[in-house]
Short mmCIF file of C-alpha atoms and ligand atoms in Angstrom, two decimals:
data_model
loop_
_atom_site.label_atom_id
_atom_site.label_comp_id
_atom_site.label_asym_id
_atom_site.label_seq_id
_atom_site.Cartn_x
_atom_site.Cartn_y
_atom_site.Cartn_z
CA UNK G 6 -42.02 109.68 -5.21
CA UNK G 7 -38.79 107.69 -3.91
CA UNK G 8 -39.40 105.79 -0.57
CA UNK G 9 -35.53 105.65 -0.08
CA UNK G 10 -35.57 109.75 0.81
CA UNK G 11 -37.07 108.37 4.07
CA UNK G 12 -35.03 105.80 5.23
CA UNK G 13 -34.85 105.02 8.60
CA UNK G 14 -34.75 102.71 11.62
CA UNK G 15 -37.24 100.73 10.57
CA UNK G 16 -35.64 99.48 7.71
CA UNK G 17 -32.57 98.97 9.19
CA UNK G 18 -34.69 96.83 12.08
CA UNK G 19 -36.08 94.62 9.26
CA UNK G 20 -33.06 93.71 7.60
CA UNK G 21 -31.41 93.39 10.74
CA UNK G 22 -33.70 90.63 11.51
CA UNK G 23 -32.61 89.09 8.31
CA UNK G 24 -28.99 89.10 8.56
CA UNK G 25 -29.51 87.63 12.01
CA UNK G 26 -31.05 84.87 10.71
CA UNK G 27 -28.36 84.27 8.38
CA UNK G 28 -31.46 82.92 5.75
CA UNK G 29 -31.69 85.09 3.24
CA UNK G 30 -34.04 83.00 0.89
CA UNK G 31 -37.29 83.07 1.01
CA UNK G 32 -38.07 79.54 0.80
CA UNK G 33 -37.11 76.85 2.98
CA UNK G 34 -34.61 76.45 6.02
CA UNK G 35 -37.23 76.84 8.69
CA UNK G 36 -35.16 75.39 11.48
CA UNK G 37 -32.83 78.08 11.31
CA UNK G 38 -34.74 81.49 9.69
CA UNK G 39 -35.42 82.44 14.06
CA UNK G 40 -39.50 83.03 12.91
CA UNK G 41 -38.57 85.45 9.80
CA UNK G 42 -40.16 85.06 7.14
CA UNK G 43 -39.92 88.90 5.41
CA UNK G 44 -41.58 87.95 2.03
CA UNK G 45 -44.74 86.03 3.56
CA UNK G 46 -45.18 89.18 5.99
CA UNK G 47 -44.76 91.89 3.09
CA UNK G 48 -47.40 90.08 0.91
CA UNK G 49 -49.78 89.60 3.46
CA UNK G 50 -49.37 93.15 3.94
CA UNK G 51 -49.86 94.26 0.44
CA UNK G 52 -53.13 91.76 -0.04
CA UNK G 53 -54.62 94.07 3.20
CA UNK G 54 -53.82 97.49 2.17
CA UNK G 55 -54.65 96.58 -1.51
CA UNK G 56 -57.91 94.61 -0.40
CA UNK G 57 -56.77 91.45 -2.37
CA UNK G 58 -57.16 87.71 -1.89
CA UNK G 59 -53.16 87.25 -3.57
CA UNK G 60 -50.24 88.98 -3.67
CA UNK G 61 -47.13 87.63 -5.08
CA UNK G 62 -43.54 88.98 -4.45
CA UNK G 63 -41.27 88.62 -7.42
CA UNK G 64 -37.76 90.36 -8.07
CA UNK G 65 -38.80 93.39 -10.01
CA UNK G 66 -41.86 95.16 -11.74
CA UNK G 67 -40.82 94.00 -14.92
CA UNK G 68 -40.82 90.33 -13.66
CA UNK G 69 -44.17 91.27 -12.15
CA UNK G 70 -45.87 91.96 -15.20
CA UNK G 71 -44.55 88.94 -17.30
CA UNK G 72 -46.01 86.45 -14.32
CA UNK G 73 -49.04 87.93 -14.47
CA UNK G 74 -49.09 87.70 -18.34
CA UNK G 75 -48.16 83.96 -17.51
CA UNK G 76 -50.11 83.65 -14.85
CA UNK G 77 -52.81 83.55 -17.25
CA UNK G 78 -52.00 81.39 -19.93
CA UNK G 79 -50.17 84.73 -22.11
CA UNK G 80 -48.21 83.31 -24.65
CA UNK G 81 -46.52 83.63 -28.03
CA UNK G 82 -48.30 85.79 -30.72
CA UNK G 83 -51.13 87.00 -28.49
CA UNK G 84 -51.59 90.41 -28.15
CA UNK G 85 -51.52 92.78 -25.37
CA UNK G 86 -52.74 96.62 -26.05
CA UNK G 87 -50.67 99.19 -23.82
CA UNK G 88 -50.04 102.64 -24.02
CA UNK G 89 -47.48 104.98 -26.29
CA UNK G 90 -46.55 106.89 -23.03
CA UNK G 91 -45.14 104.49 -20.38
CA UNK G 92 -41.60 102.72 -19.99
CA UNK G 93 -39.86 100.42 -22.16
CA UNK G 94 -40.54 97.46 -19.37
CA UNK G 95 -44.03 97.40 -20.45
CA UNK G 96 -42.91 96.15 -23.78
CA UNK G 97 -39.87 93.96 -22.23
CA UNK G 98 -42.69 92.08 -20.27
CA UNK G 99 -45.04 91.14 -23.22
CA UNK G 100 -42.08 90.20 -25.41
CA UNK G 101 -40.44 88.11 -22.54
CA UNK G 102 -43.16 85.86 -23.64
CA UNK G 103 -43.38 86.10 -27.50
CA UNK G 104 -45.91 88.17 -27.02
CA UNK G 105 -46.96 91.12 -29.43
CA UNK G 106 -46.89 94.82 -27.47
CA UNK G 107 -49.35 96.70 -29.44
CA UNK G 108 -49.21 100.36 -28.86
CA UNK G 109 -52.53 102.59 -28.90
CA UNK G 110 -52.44 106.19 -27.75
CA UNK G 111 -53.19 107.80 -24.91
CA UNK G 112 -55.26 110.98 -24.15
CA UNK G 113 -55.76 113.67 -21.38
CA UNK G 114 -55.57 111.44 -18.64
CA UNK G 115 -51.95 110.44 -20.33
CA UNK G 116 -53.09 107.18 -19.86
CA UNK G 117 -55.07 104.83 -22.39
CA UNK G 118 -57.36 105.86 -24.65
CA UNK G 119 -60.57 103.76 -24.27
CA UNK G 120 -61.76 104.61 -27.66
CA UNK G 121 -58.39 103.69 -29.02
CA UNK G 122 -58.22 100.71 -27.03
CA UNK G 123 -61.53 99.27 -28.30
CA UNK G 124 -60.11 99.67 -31.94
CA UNK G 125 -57.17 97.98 -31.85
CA UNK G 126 -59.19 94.74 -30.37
CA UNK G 127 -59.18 91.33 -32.52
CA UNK G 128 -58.85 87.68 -31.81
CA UNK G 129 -55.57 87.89 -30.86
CA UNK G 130 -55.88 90.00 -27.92
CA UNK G 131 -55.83 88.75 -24.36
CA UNK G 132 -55.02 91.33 -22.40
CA UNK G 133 -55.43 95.23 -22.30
CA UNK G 134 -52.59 96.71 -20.14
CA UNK G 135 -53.02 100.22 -18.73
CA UNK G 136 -49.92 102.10 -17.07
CA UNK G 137 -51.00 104.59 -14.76
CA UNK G 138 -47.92 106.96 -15.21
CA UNK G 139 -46.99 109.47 -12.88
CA UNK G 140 -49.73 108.34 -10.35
CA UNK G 141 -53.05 109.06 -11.55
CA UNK G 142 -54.83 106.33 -13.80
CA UNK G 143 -56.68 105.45 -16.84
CA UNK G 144 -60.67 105.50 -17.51
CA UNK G 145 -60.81 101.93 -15.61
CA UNK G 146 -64.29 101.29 -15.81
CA UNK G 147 -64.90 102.26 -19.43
CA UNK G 148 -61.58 99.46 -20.11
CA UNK G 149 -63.16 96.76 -17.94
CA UNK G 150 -66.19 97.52 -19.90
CA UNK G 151 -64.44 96.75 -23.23
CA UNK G 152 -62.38 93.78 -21.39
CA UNK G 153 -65.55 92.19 -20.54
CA UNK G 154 -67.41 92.40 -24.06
CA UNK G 155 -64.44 91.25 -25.81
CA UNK G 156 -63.64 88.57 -23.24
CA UNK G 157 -59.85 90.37 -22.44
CA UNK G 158 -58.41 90.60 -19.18
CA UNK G 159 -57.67 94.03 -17.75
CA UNK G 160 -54.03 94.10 -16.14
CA UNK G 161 -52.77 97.52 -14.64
CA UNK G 162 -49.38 98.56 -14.15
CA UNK G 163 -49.77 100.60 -11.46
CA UNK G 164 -45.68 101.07 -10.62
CA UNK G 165 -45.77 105.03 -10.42
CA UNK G 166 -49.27 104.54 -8.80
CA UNK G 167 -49.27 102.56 -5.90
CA UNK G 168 -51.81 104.00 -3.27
CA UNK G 169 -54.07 105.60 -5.50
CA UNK G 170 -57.29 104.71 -5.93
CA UNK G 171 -59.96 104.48 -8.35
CA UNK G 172 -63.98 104.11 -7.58
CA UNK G 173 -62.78 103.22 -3.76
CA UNK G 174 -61.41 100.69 -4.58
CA UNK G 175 -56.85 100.84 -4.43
CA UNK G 176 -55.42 101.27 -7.90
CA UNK G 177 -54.09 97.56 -8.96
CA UNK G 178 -57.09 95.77 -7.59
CA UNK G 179 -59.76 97.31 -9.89
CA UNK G 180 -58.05 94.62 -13.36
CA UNK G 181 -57.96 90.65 -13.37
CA UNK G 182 -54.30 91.84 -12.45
CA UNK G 183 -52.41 94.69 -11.11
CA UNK G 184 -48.52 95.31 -10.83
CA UNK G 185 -46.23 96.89 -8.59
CA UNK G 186 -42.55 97.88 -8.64
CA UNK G 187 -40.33 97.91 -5.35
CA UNK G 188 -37.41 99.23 -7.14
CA UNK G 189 -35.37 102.25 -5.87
CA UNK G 190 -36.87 105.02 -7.11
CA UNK G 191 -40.45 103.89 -6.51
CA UNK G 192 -43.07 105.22 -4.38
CA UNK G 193 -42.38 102.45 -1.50
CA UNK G 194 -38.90 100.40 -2.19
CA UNK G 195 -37.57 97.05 -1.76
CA UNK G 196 -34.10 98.35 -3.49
CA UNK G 197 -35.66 95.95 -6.25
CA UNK G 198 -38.54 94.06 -5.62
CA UNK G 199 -41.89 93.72 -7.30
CA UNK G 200 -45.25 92.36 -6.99
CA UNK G 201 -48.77 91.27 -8.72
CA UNK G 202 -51.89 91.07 -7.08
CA UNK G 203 -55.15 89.37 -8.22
CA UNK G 204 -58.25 88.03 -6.26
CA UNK G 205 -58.08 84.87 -9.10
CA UNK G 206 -56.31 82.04 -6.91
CA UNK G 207 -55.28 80.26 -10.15
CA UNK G 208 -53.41 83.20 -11.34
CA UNK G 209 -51.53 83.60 -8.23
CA UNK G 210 -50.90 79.94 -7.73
CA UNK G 211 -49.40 80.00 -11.19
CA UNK G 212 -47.84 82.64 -10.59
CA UNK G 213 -46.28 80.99 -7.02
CA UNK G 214 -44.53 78.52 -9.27
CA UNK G 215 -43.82 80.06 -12.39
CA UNK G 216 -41.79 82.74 -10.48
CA UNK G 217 -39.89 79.50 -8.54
CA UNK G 218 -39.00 77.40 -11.68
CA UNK G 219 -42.23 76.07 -11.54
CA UNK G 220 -41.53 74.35 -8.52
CA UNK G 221 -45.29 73.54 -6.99
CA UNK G 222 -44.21 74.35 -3.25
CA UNK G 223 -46.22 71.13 -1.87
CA UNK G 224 -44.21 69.47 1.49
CA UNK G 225 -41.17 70.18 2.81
CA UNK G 226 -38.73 68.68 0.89
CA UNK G 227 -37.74 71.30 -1.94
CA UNK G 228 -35.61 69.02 -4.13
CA UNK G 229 -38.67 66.06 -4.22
CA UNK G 230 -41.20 68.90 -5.63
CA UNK G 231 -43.53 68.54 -8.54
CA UNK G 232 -43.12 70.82 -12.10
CA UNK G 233 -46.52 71.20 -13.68
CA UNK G 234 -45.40 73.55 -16.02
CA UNK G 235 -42.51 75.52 -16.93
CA UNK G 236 -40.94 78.94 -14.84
CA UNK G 237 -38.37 80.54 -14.50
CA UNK G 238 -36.25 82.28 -11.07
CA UNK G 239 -38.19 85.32 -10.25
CA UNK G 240 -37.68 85.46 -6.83
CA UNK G 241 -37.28 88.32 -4.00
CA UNK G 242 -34.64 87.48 -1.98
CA UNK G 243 -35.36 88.15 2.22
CA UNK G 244 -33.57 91.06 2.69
CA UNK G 245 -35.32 92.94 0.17
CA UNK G 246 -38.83 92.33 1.16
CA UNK G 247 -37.32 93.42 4.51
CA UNK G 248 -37.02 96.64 3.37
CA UNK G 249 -40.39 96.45 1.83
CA UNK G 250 -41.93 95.38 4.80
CA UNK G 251 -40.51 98.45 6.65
CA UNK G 252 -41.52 100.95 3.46
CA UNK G 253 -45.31 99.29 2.84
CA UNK G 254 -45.94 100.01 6.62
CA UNK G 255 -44.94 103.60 6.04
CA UNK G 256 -46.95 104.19 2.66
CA UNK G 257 -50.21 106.18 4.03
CA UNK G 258 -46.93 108.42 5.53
CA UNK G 259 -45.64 109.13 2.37
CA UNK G 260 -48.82 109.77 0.50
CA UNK G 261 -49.87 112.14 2.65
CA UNK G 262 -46.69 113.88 2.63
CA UNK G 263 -46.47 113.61 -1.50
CA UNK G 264 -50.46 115.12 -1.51
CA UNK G 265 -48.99 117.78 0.50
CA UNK G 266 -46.31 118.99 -1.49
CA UNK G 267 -48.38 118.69 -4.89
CA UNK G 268 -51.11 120.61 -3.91
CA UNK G 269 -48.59 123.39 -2.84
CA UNK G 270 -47.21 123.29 -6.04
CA UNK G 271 -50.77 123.05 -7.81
CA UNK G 272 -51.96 125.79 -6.63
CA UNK G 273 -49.43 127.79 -7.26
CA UNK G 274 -49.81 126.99 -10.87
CA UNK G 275 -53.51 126.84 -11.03
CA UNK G 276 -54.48 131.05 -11.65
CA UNK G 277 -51.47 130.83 -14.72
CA UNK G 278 -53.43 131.33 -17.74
CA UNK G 279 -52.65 128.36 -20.45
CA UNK G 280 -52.15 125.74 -17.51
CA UNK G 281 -54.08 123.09 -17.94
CA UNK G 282 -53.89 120.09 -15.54
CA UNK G 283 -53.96 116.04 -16.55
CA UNK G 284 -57.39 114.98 -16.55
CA UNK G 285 -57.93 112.64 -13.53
CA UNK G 286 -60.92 110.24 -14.59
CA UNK G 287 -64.37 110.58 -12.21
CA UNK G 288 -63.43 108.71 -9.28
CA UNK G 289 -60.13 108.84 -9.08
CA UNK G 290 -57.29 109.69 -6.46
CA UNK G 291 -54.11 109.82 -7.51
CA UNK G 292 -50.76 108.77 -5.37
CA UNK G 293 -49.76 112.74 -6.68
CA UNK G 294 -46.05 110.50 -6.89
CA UNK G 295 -46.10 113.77 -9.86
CA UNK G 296 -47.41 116.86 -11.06
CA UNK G 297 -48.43 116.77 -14.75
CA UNK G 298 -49.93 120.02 -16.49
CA UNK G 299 -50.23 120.50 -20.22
CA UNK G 300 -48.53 124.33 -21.72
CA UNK G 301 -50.25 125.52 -24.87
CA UNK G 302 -48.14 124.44 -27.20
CA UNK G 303 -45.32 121.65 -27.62
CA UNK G 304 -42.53 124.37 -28.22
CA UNK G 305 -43.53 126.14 -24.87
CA UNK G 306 -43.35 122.82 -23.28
CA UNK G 307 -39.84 122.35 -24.90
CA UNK G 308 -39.41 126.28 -23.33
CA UNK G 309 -40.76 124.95 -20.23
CA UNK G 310 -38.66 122.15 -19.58
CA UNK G 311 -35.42 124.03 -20.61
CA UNK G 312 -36.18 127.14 -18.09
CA UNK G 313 -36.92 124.83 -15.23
CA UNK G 314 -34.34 123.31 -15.18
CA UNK G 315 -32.23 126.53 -15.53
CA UNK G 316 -33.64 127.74 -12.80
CA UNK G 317 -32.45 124.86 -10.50
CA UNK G 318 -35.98 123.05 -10.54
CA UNK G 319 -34.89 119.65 -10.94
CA UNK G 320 -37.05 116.78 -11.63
CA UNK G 321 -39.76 118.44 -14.27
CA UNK G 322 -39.47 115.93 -17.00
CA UNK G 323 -40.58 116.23 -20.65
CA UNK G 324 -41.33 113.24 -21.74
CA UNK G 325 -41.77 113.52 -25.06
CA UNK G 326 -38.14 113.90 -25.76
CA UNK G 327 -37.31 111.12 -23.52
CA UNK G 328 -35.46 107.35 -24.18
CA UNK G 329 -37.06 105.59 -21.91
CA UNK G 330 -41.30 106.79 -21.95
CA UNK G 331 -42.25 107.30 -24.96
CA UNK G 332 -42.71 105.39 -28.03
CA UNK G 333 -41.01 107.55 -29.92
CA UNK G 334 -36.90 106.89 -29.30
CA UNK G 335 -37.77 103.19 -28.76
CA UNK G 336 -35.94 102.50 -31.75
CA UNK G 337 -34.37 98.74 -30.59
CA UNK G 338 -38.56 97.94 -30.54
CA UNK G 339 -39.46 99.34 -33.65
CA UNK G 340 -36.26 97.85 -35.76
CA UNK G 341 -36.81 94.75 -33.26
CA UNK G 342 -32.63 95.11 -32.54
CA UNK G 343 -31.92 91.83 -30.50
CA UNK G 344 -29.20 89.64 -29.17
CA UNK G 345 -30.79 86.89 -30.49
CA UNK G 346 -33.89 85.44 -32.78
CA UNK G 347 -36.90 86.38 -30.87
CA UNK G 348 -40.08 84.23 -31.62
CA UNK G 349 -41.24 84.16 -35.29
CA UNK G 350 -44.60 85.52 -34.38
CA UNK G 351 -42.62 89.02 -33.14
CA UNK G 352 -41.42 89.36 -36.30
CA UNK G 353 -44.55 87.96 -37.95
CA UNK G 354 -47.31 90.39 -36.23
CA UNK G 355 -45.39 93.46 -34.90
CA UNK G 356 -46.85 96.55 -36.36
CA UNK G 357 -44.63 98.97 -37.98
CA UNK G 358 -44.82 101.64 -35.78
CA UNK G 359 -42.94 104.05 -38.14
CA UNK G 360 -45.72 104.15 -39.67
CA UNK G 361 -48.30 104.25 -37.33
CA UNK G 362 -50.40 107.77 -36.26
CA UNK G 363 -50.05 108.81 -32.96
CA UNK G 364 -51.17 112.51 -33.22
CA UNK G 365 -53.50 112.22 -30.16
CA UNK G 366 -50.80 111.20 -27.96
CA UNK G 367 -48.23 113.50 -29.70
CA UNK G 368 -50.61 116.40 -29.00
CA UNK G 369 -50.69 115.64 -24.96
CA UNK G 370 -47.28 114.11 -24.52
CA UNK G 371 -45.84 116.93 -26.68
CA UNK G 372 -47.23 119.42 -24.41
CA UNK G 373 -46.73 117.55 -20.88
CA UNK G 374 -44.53 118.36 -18.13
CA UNK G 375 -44.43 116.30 -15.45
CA UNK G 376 -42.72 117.16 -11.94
CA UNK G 377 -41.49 114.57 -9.57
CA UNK G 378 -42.92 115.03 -5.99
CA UNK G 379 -39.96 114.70 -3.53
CA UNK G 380 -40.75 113.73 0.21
CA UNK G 381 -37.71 115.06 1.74
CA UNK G 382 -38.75 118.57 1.02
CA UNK G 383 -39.21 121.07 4.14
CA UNK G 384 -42.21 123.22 3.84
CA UNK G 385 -40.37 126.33 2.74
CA UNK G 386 -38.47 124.50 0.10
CA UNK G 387 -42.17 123.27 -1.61
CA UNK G 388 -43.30 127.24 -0.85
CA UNK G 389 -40.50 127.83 -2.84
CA UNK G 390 -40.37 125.83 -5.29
CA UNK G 391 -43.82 126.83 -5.99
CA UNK G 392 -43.25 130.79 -6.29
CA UNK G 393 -40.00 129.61 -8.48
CA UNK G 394 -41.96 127.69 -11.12
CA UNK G 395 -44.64 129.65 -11.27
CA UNK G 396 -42.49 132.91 -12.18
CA UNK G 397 -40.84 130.74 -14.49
CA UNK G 398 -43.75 129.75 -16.10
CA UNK G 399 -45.77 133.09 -16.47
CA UNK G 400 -42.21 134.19 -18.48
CA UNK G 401 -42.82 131.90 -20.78
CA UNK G 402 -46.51 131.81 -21.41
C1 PLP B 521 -40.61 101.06 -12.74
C2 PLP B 521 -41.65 100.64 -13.68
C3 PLP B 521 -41.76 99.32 -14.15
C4 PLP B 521 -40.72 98.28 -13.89
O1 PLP B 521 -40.37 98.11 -12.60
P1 PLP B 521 -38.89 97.56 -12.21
O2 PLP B 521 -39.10 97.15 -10.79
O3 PLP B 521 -37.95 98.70 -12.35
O4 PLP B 521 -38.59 96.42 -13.10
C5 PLP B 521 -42.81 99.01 -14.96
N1 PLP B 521 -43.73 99.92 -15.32
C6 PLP B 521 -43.66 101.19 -14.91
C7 PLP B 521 -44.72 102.14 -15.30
C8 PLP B 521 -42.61 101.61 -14.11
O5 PLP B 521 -42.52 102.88 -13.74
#
């Protein structure tokens, strides 16, 4: 998945352009920025290749998804539905803005679970947030189905996912609002950097200002600008989206390169009895960022993950037992552990999710590895690999 493996001249070109300048903000000082303006060009660039009217540039994927939760009027005690398997910004976001994270499970696709999804519904929800982990993506159609009965609006996080697609259409743009994350270990990277997308110009106009203090970027005179509401500093600074717009230009590259290696290594794993692959919904082409198979049981993924790595295959993650993806050792969410009072309706309308029945996502996530696709691999190395962790597996199975 990580952009930075293929850093080159390019990047150094755009940045050098940059320090140049000596303007390393992206507003303002147009006598002096020599014609650069890095951020402009890199969302320009996104809003082609992701077919979008809007694309704004913020500082990091997390920031992303709490503008576009802003963006459209997301605020304290509503409630946003997102997956048990994902990462803890998902949750950061919605509570950034006293909003309630409600988990629902996920299923084969190790995304949301429509079904699920539709259940946990009420009056309070305004937005259903799918995470398209690991690069492939949720049953979109069947949630914007949903979204539009209930009157929700459909935002995807699609940070491991950017350049997949879903129906034709590039995985982000499908929602009301899609996300992406820039930072380091990303698909494409900014070092950190994110973005959010929409075709809705009053989300992205609120989303302009609310990421600049809520500064409404009419004239030329920065200090004499209007507030209509309230924001916050969420900006990319130049020489990040310099990088970006060196990486973004360099995308179909590594996707190519990251279908490559996965198929390789699919293959290879494909004629092992008690593999069973991710489901990847009708439609669907996934960034293959990862390679996620199912073993038969949860101790044999447990196995799994414990031989791989023995054998020096690096990078096969099991989730399941993870502190960061998966709902499980997000203890400072479920016991609410803060620096501070967070809004009354957290407290108020959290569920307790102690309590709360997951077995459907317990029964995929328990039994999910997922393998990071590397670009800088050589041929021989993914060949390899392949033979490696398919000997491996058979072993165990
Ligand atoms: C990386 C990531 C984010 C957050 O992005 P940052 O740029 O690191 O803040 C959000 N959601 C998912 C699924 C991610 O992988």
């Amino acid at each position: 998945m990580p952009g930075f493996e293929l850093f080159g001249d390019s990047e150094k070109k755009q940045v050098q352009d940059v320090l140049d300048s000596g303007v390393l903000m992206r507003y303002g000082f147009d006598g002096m920025r020599n014609g650069h303006w890095k951020a402009l060009e890199l969302e320009k660039a996104i809003s082609k290749r992701m077919q979008v009217e809007h694309t704004q540039l913020v500082s990091s994927g997390t920031a992303a998804l709490t503008i576009a939760m802003a963006s459209a009027g997301v605020g304290a005690g509503d409630e946003v539905i997102l997956p048990t398997f994902t990462f803890v910004a998902s949750f950061e976001a919605v509570l950034a803005l006293g909003a309630i994270p409600i988990l629902v499970d996920v299923d084969d696709t190790l995304t949301l679970n429509p079904a699920a999804v539709e259940k946990a519904i009420n009056k309070k929800t305004k937005v259903v947030m799918p995470v398209h982990m690991c690069g492939s993506m949720a049953h979109l159609e069947a949630l914007k189905a949903i979204c539009a009965k209930h009157n929700v609006l459909l935002l995807e996080d699609a940070c491991q996912a950017i350049g997949g697609s879903y129906k034709g259409k590039p995985l982000g743009s499908f929602g009301d609002l899609g996300c992406f994350s820039f930072d380091y270990v990303k698909t494409i990277t900014c070092g950190e950097g994110g973005a959010v997308i929409t075709n809705n110009s009053i989300f992205h106009k609120n989303a302009d200002h609310y990421s600049d203090h809520g500064h409404d970027h009419v004239g030329n005179n920065r200090g004499a600008e209007d507030h209509p509401f309230l924001g916050y500093n969420y900006r990319i600074s130049e020489l990040n989206a310099a990088v970006g717009v060196a990486q973004i230009g360099r995308l179909d590259e590594f996707l190519k390169i990251q279908e490559k290696h996965y198929t390789i290594l699919k293959n290879a794993l494909s004629s092992i009895h008690g593999i069973s692959f991710r489901a990847v919904p009708e439609g669907g082409v996934e960034n293959y960022s990862f390679l996620s198979f199912f073993m038969p049981t949860e101790e044999l993924a447990k196995k799994a993950s414990v031989e791989l790595a023995h054998a020096g295959l690096d990078a096969c993650f099991y989730w399941y037992d993870n502190n960061w993806h998966y709902y499980k050792k997000w203890s400072h969410l479920t016991n609410l552990t803060s620096l501070g009072k967070l809004p009354k309706e957290v407290y108020e309308q959290l569920p307790d999710y102690t309590k709360s029945d997951f077995s459907l996502s317990d029964h995929w996530v328990g039994r999910n590895i997922s393998c990071l696709i590397k670009l800088g691999w050589t041929k021989e190395e993914v060949k390899e690999r392949a033979m490696k962790m398919a000997i491996v597996l058979k072993n165990i199975i």
